[in-house]
CSV table of C-alpha atoms and ligand atoms in Angstrom, one decimal:
chain,number,residue,atom,x,y,z
A,653,MET,CA,-7.4,87.3,56.6
A,654,THR,CA,-7.3,88.7,54.1
A,655,THR,CA,-5.6,88.6,51.0
A,656,PRO,CA,-2.5,90.4,50.1
A,657,PRO,CA,-3.2,92.1,45.8
A,658,ALA,CA,-1.5,90.3,44.3
A,659,ALA,CA,2.8,91.6,43.1
A,660,PRO,CA,2.5,92.8,39.8
A,661,THR,CA,4.8,90.6,38.0
A,662,ALA,CA,7.2,91.7,35.6
A,663,PRO,CA,7.0,90.4,31.6
A,664,ALA,CA,8.7,87.8,30.9
A,665,PRO,CA,12.1,89.7,29.0
A,666,ARG,CA,11.1,89.0,25.9
A,667,SER,CA,15.0,89.6,23.8
A,668,ALA,CA,16.2,87.3,26.2
A,669,PRO,CA,19.0,85.3,24.6
A,670,GLY,CA,17.7,81.8,24.0
A,671,GLY,CA,14.9,83.2,22.7
A,672,VAL,CA,15.7,85.1,19.6
A,673,ALA,CA,16.8,83.3,16.4
A,674,LEU,CA,17.8,85.2,12.5
A,675,LEU,CA,17.4,83.3,9.8
A,676,VAL,CA,19.2,85.2,6.2
A,677,VAL,CA,17.7,84.0,3.2
A,678,ALA,CA,21.0,83.3,0.8
A,679,ALA,CA,19.1,80.8,-0.8
A,680,GLY,CA,18.5,83.5,-4.2
A,681,ARG,CA,20.6,82.6,-7.6
A,682,GLY,CA,21.7,87.3,-7.7
A,683,THR,CA,21.4,87.3,-11.2
A,684,ARG,CA,21.0,91.5,-11.8
A,685,ALA,CA,24.7,91.2,-10.1
A,686,GLY,CA,25.6,90.8,-13.9
A,687,GLY,CA,29.7,88.4,-14.8
A,688,GLY,CA,30.6,85.7,-13.3
A,689,LEU,CA,27.0,84.2,-13.3
A,690,SER,CA,28.4,80.6,-11.9
A,691,THR,CA,28.7,82.6,-8.5
A,692,PRO,CA,25.4,83.7,-6.9
A,693,LYS,CA,26.2,87.7,-4.9
A,694,GLN,CA,26.2,86.6,-1.7
A,695,TYR,CA,29.2,84.8,-2.4
A,696,ARG,CA,30.8,86.5,-3.6
A,697,PRO,CA,34.0,88.2,-2.5
A,698,ILE,CA,34.3,91.2,-0.8
A,699,GLY,CA,36.7,93.2,1.4
A,700,GLY,CA,38.8,89.7,0.6
A,701,ARG,CA,35.7,87.2,1.9
A,702,PRO,CA,32.0,86.0,0.8
A,703,VAL,CA,29.3,88.6,1.0
A,704,ILE,CA,27.9,85.6,3.4
A,705,ALA,CA,30.5,85.6,5.1
A,706,GLU,CA,30.7,89.4,5.8
A,707,THR,CA,27.0,89.5,7.1
A,708,LEU,CA,27.4,86.5,9.0
A,709,SER,CA,29.5,88.6,11.4
A,710,GLY,CA,28.7,91.1,11.6
A,711,ILE,CA,24.0,90.7,11.6
A,712,GLY,CA,24.7,86.9,13.3
A,713,GLY,CA,27.2,88.2,15.4
A,714,HIS,CA,24.7,90.1,17.6
A,715,PRO,CA,23.9,89.1,21.6
A,716,ALA,CA,20.1,88.4,20.8
A,717,PHE,CA,20.7,85.6,18.6
A,718,ALA,CA,21.3,82.5,19.9
A,719,ARG,CA,20.2,80.8,16.4
A,720,VAL,CA,21.7,81.5,13.5
A,721,VAL,CA,19.8,79.4,10.6
A,722,VAL,CA,20.8,80.0,7.0
A,723,VAL,CA,18.3,78.8,3.7
A,724,ILE,CA,21.1,78.2,0.7
A,725,HIS,CA,20.4,76.2,-3.0
A,726,PRO,CA,20.5,73.7,-2.7
A,727,ASP,CA,23.9,74.0,-5.8
A,728,ASP,CA,25.4,76.1,-3.0
A,729,ALA,CA,26.7,73.6,0.1
A,730,ASP,CA,29.9,73.0,-0.3
A,731,ALA,CA,30.1,77.7,-1.5
A,732,PHE,CA,28.4,77.8,2.3
A,733,ALA,CA,30.5,74.9,3.6
A,734,GLU,CA,33.6,77.2,2.6
A,735,ALA,CA,31.8,80.6,3.4
A,736,THR,CA,31.0,79.6,6.9
A,737,ARG,CA,34.2,77.8,8.4
A,738,GLY,CA,34.3,78.4,12.1
A,739,LEU,CA,30.8,79.7,12.1
A,740,ALA,CA,28.3,78.9,14.1
A,741,VAL,CA,25.6,78.8,11.9
A,742,GLU,CA,22.5,76.0,10.9
A,743,ALA,CA,21.9,75.6,7.3
A,744,VAL,CA,19.1,74.4,5.4
A,745,VAL,CA,17.4,74.6,2.3
A,746,GLY,CA,15.0,76.8,0.6
A,747,GLY,CA,12.5,76.7,-2.0
A,748,ALA,CA,11.5,78.6,-5.1
A,749,GLU,CA,11.5,81.7,-4.3
A,750,ARG,CA,11.7,83.7,-1.5
A,751,GLN,CA,8.5,83.8,0.7
A,752,ALA,CA,9.0,79.7,0.4
A,753,SER,CA,12.6,79.3,1.4
A,754,VAL,CA,11.9,81.7,4.4
A,755,ARG,CA,9.0,79.3,4.9
A,756,ALA,CA,11.2,76.9,4.8
A,757,GLY,CA,13.5,77.8,7.9
A,758,LEU,CA,10.8,79.0,9.8
A,759,GLU,CA,9.3,75.1,10.2
A,760,HIS,CA,13.0,74.4,10.8
A,761,LEU,CA,13.4,76.4,13.7
A,762,ALA,CA,9.3,74.9,14.4
A,763,ALA,CA,11.0,71.8,14.0
A,764,ALA,CA,13.9,72.1,17.4
A,765,GLY,CA,12.6,74.2,20.3
A,766,ALA,CA,10.3,77.2,17.6
A,767,PRO,CA,12.7,80.5,19.4
A,768,ASP,CA,10.1,83.1,20.7
A,769,ARG,CA,10.7,85.9,18.6
A,770,VAL,CA,12.8,85.6,15.3
A,771,LEU,CA,14.7,88.2,12.7
A,772,ILE,CA,14.2,87.2,9.2
A,773,HIS,CA,17.8,89.5,7.0
A,774,ASP,CA,19.1,88.9,4.0
A,775,ALA,CA,21.9,87.3,3.6
A,776,VAL,CA,23.4,90.4,0.6
A,777,ARG,CA,22.9,93.4,3.4
A,778,PRO,CA,26.1,92.7,4.8
A,779,PHE,CA,26.2,96.0,6.6
A,780,CYS,CA,23.6,96.0,9.3
A,781,PRO,CA,23.8,98.2,12.5
A,782,ALA,CA,23.3,96.4,15.5
A,783,ALA,CA,21.4,99.1,16.4
A,784,VAL,CA,18.3,98.0,14.2
A,785,VAL,CA,18.5,94.5,15.4
A,786,ASP,CA,17.7,97.0,18.8
A,787,ARG,CA,15.2,98.5,17.6
A,788,VAL,CA,13.7,95.6,15.5
A,789,LEU,CA,13.5,93.5,18.5
A,790,ALA,CA,12.8,96.4,21.3
A,791,ARG,CA,9.2,97.3,19.1
A,792,LEU,CA,7.7,93.7,18.7
A,793,ASP,CA,7.2,93.8,22.6
A,794,ASP,CA,3.9,96.1,21.2
A,795,SER,CA,3.6,94.7,18.3
A,796,ASP,CA,3.3,91.6,16.0
A,797,GLY,CA,5.9,92.7,13.7
A,798,ALA,CA,8.6,95.6,13.9
A,799,ILE,CA,10.1,95.9,10.0
A,800,ALA,CA,13.4,97.9,9.5
A,801,ALA,CA,13.2,101.0,7.0
A,802,LEU,CA,13.0,103.9,5.7
A,803,PRO,CA,10.8,107.0,4.9
A,804,VAL,CA,11.4,107.0,1.0
A,805,PRO,CA,13.5,110.1,0.1
A,806,ASP,CA,12.8,110.8,-3.5
A,807,THR,CA,9.6,111.8,-5.4
A,808,MET,CA,8.1,108.8,-6.7
A,809,LYS,CA,6.9,108.2,-10.2
A,810,ARG,CA,5.1,105.6,-11.8
A,811,VAL,CA,5.0,105.3,-15.1
A,812,ASP,CA,3.7,102.5,-18.0
A,813,GLY,CA,5.5,100.5,-20.5
A,814,ALA,CA,7.0,102.9,-22.2
A,815,GLY,CA,8.8,105.5,-19.5
A,816,ARG,CA,5.6,108.1,-19.6
A,817,VAL,CA,4.9,109.3,-16.6
A,818,VAL,CA,1.5,108.7,-15.2
A,819,GLU,CA,1.1,109.8,-12.1
A,820,THR,CA,3.0,111.3,-8.5
A,821,VAL,CA,3.0,109.5,-5.9
A,822,PRO,CA,2.6,111.3,-3.2
A,823,ARG,CA,5.0,110.0,-1.3
A,824,ALA,CA,3.8,111.6,2.6
A,825,GLY,CA,3.8,107.8,4.5
A,826,LEU,CA,6.0,106.2,1.9
A,827,TRP,CA,8.8,103.5,3.8
A,828,ALA,CA,10.5,102.0,1.7
A,829,ALA,CA,11.8,98.3,3.5
A,830,GLN,CA,15.3,97.2,4.2
A,831,THR,CA,15.7,93.7,6.6
A,832,PRO,CA,15.7,93.2,9.0
A,833,GLN,CA,12.4,92.7,9.4
A,834,GLY,CA,10.9,90.3,13.1
A,835,PHE,CA,8.3,88.4,13.6
A,836,ARG,CA,7.2,86.7,17.2
A,837,PHE,CA,8.0,83.4,15.4
A,838,ALA,CA,4.7,82.0,15.8
A,839,ALA,CA,2.8,84.6,14.3
A,840,ILE,CA,4.8,84.4,11.6
A,841,LEU,CA,4.9,80.9,11.0
A,842,ALA,CA,1.1,80.4,11.4
A,843,ALA,CA,1.0,83.3,8.4
A,844,HIS,CA,3.1,81.9,6.0
A,845,ARG,CA,1.8,78.1,6.4
A,846,ARG,CA,-2.0,79.6,6.1
A,847,ALA,CA,-0.2,82.0,2.7
A,848,ALA,CA,0.7,77.7,1.2
A,849,ASP,CA,-2.3,76.6,1.3
A,850,ALA,CA,-4.1,79.9,-0.3
A,851,GLY,CA,-1.9,79.6,-2.9
A,852,ARG,CA,-0.1,82.9,-2.1
A,853,HIS,CA,3.3,82.3,-3.6
A,854,ASP,CA,3.7,86.1,-5.2
A,855,LEU,CA,4.8,88.1,-1.1
A,856,THR,CA,7.7,89.5,-2.3
A,857,ASP,CA,9.1,89.9,1.8
A,858,ASP,CA,7.5,88.6,4.9
A,859,ALA,CA,5.6,92.0,6.6
A,860,ALA,CA,3.5,91.7,3.3
A,861,VAL,CA,3.0,88.0,4.9
A,862,ALA,CA,2.3,89.1,7.5
A,863,GLU,CA,0.2,92.1,6.1
A,864,TRP,CA,-2.2,89.2,4.2
A,865,ALA,CA,-2.4,87.1,7.5
A,866,GLY,CA,-3.4,90.2,9.2
A,867,LEU,CA,-1.5,91.0,11.5
A,868,LYS,CA,0.7,94.6,13.3
A,869,VAL,CA,3.0,95.1,11.6
A,870,THR,CA,4.9,97.9,12.7
A,871,VAL,CA,8.6,100.4,10.9
A,872,VAL,CA,11.1,101.6,12.7
A,873,GLU,CA,14.1,103.2,11.1
A,874,GLY,CA,16.8,101.2,9.6
A,875,ASP,CA,19.9,102.9,7.6
A,876,ALA,CA,21.5,104.0,5.0
A,877,ASP,CA,23.9,102.0,5.5
A,878,ASN,CA,21.9,98.8,6.0
A,879,GLY,CA,21.7,98.2,1.8
A,880,LYS,CA,20.7,95.8,-0.8
A,881,LEU,CA,24.0,94.1,-2.2
A,882,THR,CA,21.9,94.4,-6.0
A,883,HIS,CA,24.0,95.7,-8.8
A,884,ALA,CA,27.7,95.2,-9.2
A,885,VAL,CA,28.1,98.2,-8.5
A,886,ASP,CA,27.2,97.8,-5.3
A,887,LEU,CA,30.1,94.7,-4.9
A,888,ASP,CA,32.8,96.6,-5.4
A,889,ARG,CA,31.7,100.0,-3.2
A,890,ALA,CA,31.4,97.7,-0.5
A,891,ASP,CA,34.5,95.7,-1.6
A,892,ARG,CA,36.7,99.5,-1.2
A,893,ARG,CA,34.1,100.7,1.6
A,894,LEU,CA,35.8,97.3,3.6
A,895,ARG,CA,39.3,97.4,2.7
A,896,GLU,CA,39.2,101.3,3.3
A,897,ALA,CA,38.1,100.8,6.5
A,898,ARG,CA,41.1,97.9,7.1
A,899,TYR,CA,43.5,99.5,5.7
A,900,LEU,CA,42.4,102.3,8.4
A,901,GLU,CA,42.7,99.4,10.8
A,902,LEU,CA,46.3,99.7,10.1
A,903,ALA,CA,47.1,103.5,9.7
A,904,ASP,CA,49.9,103.2,11.6
A,905,VAL,CA,52.5,103.4,8.6
A,906,ARG,CA,55.9,102.3,10.0
A,907,VAL,CA,60.0,101.7,8.3
A,908,GLY,CA,62.5,100.8,9.8
A,909,GLN,CA,66.7,100.8,9.4
A,910,GLY,CA,68.7,97.9,9.7
A,911,PHE,CA,72.6,97.0,9.5
A,912,ASP,CA,75.3,94.7,9.5
A,913,VAL,CA,78.9,93.3,8.8
A,914,HIS,CA,80.3,89.9,8.8
A,915,ALA,CA,83.4,89.3,7.4
A,916,PHE,CA,85.5,85.9,5.6
A,917,GLY,CA,86.6,83.0,7.6
A,918,PRO,CA,87.6,79.4,6.6
A,919,GLY,CA,84.9,77.5,4.9
A,920,ASP,CA,83.6,76.7,1.8
A,921,HIS,CA,80.2,78.4,1.8
A,922,VAL,CA,78.3,81.0,3.1
A,923,VAL,CA,74.1,81.7,4.2
A,924,LEU,CA,72.9,84.6,2.7
A,925,GLY,CA,69.5,85.1,3.2
A,926,GLY,CA,68.1,82.9,4.5
A,927,LEU,CA,70.5,80.2,1.3
A,928,ALA,CA,73.2,78.1,1.9
A,929,ILE,CA,75.4,78.9,-1.3
A,930,ALA,CA,78.3,77.3,-1.7
A,931,HIS,CA,81.6,80.2,-2.0
A,932,ASP,CA,85.8,79.8,-1.4
A,933,ALA,CA,84.5,81.1,2.4
A,934,ALA,CA,82.6,81.2,5.3
A,935,LEU,CA,81.0,84.5,7.0
A,936,VAL,CA,82.2,84.6,10.7
A,937,GLY,CA,79.0,84.9,13.7
A,938,HIS,CA,78.0,83.6,16.8
A,939,SER,CA,75.0,82.3,14.8
A,940,ASP,CA,74.7,81.1,11.3
A,941,ALA,CA,76.3,84.9,10.4
A,942,ASP,CA,73.2,85.8,8.1
A,943,VAL,CA,74.3,88.9,6.9
A,944,GLY,CA,70.8,90.0,5.5
A,945,LEU,CA,68.8,88.5,7.7
A,946,HIS,CA,70.3,90.1,10.4
A,947,ALA,CA,69.6,93.3,9.1
A,948,LEU,CA,65.8,92.9,8.1
A,949,THR,CA,65.8,91.5,12.1
A,950,ASP,CA,67.4,95.3,13.4
A,951,ALA,CA,64.8,96.9,10.3
A,952,ILE,CA,61.6,94.9,12.1
A,953,LEU,CA,63.2,95.7,15.0
A,954,GLY,CA,64.1,99.5,14.5
A,955,ALA,CA,59.8,100.3,12.9
A,956,LEU,CA,59.3,98.4,16.2
A,957,ALA,CA,61.1,100.8,17.7
A,958,ASP,CA,61.9,97.7,19.8
A,959,GLY,CA,65.9,97.5,20.5
A,960,ASP,CA,67.4,95.4,18.3
A,961,ILE,CA,68.5,91.8,17.4
A,962,GLY,CA,71.7,92.1,20.6
A,963,SER,CA,69.3,93.4,22.7
A,964,HIS,CA,66.7,90.2,21.6
A,965,PHE,CA,69.5,87.2,20.9
A,966,PRO,CA,72.5,88.3,23.2
A,967,PRO,CA,75.7,86.9,21.5
A,968,SER,CA,76.2,86.3,25.1
A,969,ASP,CA,74.0,83.1,25.5
A,970,PRO,CA,75.0,80.1,24.2
A,971,GLN,CA,71.8,79.2,22.4
A,972,TRP,CA,71.8,81.5,19.7
A,973,ARG,CA,75.5,79.7,19.2
A,974,GLY,CA,75.0,78.8,15.3
A,975,VAL,CA,71.4,79.5,15.5
A,976,ASP,CA,69.2,79.4,12.1
A,977,SER,CA,69.1,83.3,11.9
A,978,ALA,CA,65.3,82.8,10.4
A,979,VAL,CA,64.4,82.0,14.4
A,980,PHE,CA,65.3,85.9,14.8
A,981,LEU,CA,63.4,87.1,11.3
A,982,ALA,CA,60.7,84.9,12.1
A,983,HIS,CA,60.7,86.9,16.2
A,984,ALA,CA,60.6,90.1,15.4
A,985,CYS,CA,57.7,89.7,12.7
A,986,ASP,CA,56.0,87.6,15.4
A,987,LEU,CA,56.3,90.8,17.6
A,988,VAL,CA,55.3,93.1,14.4
A,989,ALA,CA,51.9,90.6,14.9
A,990,ALA,CA,51.5,90.3,18.6
A,991,ARG,CA,50.7,94.0,17.7
A,992,GLY,CA,48.4,93.8,15.6
A,993,GLY,CA,50.6,94.2,13.3
A,994,VAL,CA,51.4,93.2,9.6
A,995,VAL,CA,55.1,93.8,7.8
A,996,ALA,CA,54.2,95.6,5.1
A,997,HIS,CA,57.6,95.5,3.0
A,998,LEU,CA,61.1,94.1,3.2
A,999,ASP,CA,64.6,95.7,1.3
A,1000,LEU,CA,67.7,94.2,1.6
A,1001,THR,CA,70.7,95.5,-0.2
A,1002,LEU,CA,74.3,93.0,-0.3
A,1003,VAL,CA,77.4,94.7,-0.1
A,1004,CYS,CA,80.2,92.1,-1.6
A,1005,GLU,CA,82.5,91.5,-4.5
A,1006,ALA,CA,81.7,87.7,-3.5
A,1007,PRO,CA,79.0,85.5,-4.5
A,1008,LYS,CA,77.2,86.5,-6.8
A,1009,ILE,CA,74.1,87.7,-5.7
A,1010,GLY,CA,71.7,87.3,-8.9
A,1011,PRO,CA,71.6,83.9,-9.6
A,1012,HIS,CA,70.2,83.5,-6.1
A,1013,ARG,CA,67.7,86.9,-6.2
A,1014,GLU,CA,64.4,85.5,-6.7
A,1015,ALA,CA,64.9,82.5,-4.1
A,1016,MET,CA,66.6,83.9,-1.7
A,1017,ARG,CA,62.9,86.8,-2.1
A,1018,ALA,CA,60.9,83.3,-1.7
A,1019,ARG,CA,63.0,81.7,1.2
A,1020,ILE,CA,62.6,85.2,3.5
A,1021,ALA,CA,59.1,85.4,2.8
A,1022,ALA,CA,58.3,82.4,3.7
A,1023,ILE,CA,60.0,83.2,6.6
A,1024,ALA,CA,57.8,86.4,7.7
A,1025,GLY,CA,55.2,85.1,6.7
A,1026,ILE,CA,54.2,87.2,3.3
A,1027,ALA,CA,54.0,87.8,-0.3
A,1028,GLU,CA,56.4,87.4,-2.1
A,1029,GLY,CA,55.5,90.1,-3.9
A,1030,ARG,CA,55.8,91.9,-0.7
A,1031,VAL,CA,60.5,91.2,-0.8
A,1032,ALA,CA,62.5,92.9,-2.1
A,1033,VAL,CA,66.9,91.6,-2.0
A,1034,LYS,CA,69.4,93.6,-4.0
A,1035,ALA,CA,73.0,93.2,-4.5
A,1036,THR,CA,76.1,96.0,-5.8
A,1037,THR,CA,79.8,95.7,-4.4
A,1038,SER,CA,81.3,98.4,-4.4
A,1039,GLU,CA,83.8,99.6,-6.7
A,1040,ARG,CA,87.3,96.9,-5.0
A,1041,LEU,CA,86.4,99.6,-2.4
A,1042,GLY,CA,87.3,99.0,1.3
A,1043,PHE,CA,86.6,95.9,2.8
A,1044,THR,CA,83.9,94.1,0.9
A,1045,GLY,CA,86.1,95.5,-2.3
A,1046,ARG,CA,88.7,94.0,-0.7
A,1047,LYS,CA,86.8,90.4,0.0
A,1048,GLU,CA,86.9,91.2,3.6
A,1049,GLY,CA,83.0,90.3,3.8
A,1050,ILE,CA,79.5,91.1,3.6
A,1051,MET,CA,77.7,94.4,4.5
A,1052,ALA,CA,74.2,94.6,4.1
A,1053,LEU,CA,71.5,97.1,4.0
A,1054,ALA,CA,67.9,96.5,5.3
A,1055,THR,CA,64.3,99.1,5.3
A,1056,ALA,CA,61.1,97.3,7.1
A,1057,THR,CA,57.9,98.7,6.7
A,1058,LEU,CA,55.6,98.3,9.2
A,1059,ARG,CA,51.7,99.1,9.4
A,1060,LEU,CA,50.3,99.6,12.6
A,1061,PRO,CA,47.0,100.0,14.9
A,1062,PRO,CA,46.5,103.8,15.6
A,1063,PRO,CA,48.1,104.6,18.9
A,1064,ASP,CA,45.7,105.6,21.0
A,1065,LEU,CA,44.6,109.8,20.2
A,1066,ASP,CA,45.3,110.3,23.6
A,1067,GLU,CA,48.4,108.8,23.1
A,1068,ASP,CA,51.0,111.5,21.7
A,1069,GLY,CA,48.0,112.5,19.4
A,1070,ARG,CA,49.4,112.6,16.2
B,1005,MG,MG1,75.0,90.0,12.9
């Protein structure tokens, strides 16, 4: 009886989910960024949120990572908790230098089910493309370590303490190291432990620790976008980049107009701009007859090209009898949100001889802003008379005109090509 040759066994997929951890180093003090010295740069805002939140929702969201551990400074526990609310990350307190911080993160990972591989990344590199992570992981199939890096494009000079050029360093073969730096976990943990035991605390990145320990480390192509935010100008540039990107995401700017009239009838107050205002008459209508909110609602529906207030809330439907018109405006704003858009500006003009609008203008702006869920700075309320001409001049009713400016996600180019 002959034994068939053993079928070749496929190597286990080493980058399978569950096997890879991301270790983000965020324990630095970041004093080089200047200004606001009490806030390390990884907690400074870019595009409206802290750098570290941008980093963790960027590279930290890569599907390869089963665990994300962040090494933080003990003074930053509150800032970290605030910045990472809602993100599935673990925090561990780091050491005095980067090397000790990474070691603390590795020991934390080792203590609770060590991963096969670990990618170590700087918190202040928020724009690492997923393709860089893929390249690092792929290279770990045949290397103990693989680091993102870029060939040095500039001619390199070595200078003395006085700034005098001593020599030109040939740049052939020179690469500038970025992160992530990926390693087989057991190998980099052992290397860090050995370096610490040997009293080496001066190794400036994890590849240097690996090299010192004799591991085989390979470079893969990094990305120019994956730069480190080091100086204040880097933070400013990152902030502008994110803000511009967000504007481009909502580049379909729409303006809609609305118009409404309600007549006066018996009563002792009007509801106008969301407020009850004492008056010697009331406005007559099916709902609370808030002519201002009706015009604003129609302006938003106009910008959405989605019917009008009558088609969304038919006067024939008894459920809208006497209803607070805030319901209509809030619904129109919900339709904007459902399209992924925002209300950028609401502008309301009320035309009447009485009541006087001026004393109520600011309260009206605040109320409209609250209903629409936008800042008061995005709401204008204006009033005029019609010089006693026409029905408003004869005090028979109130007229309202409104415009709404919306910003919506651009339609697919193949939809209308605009
Ligand atoms: Mg109306």
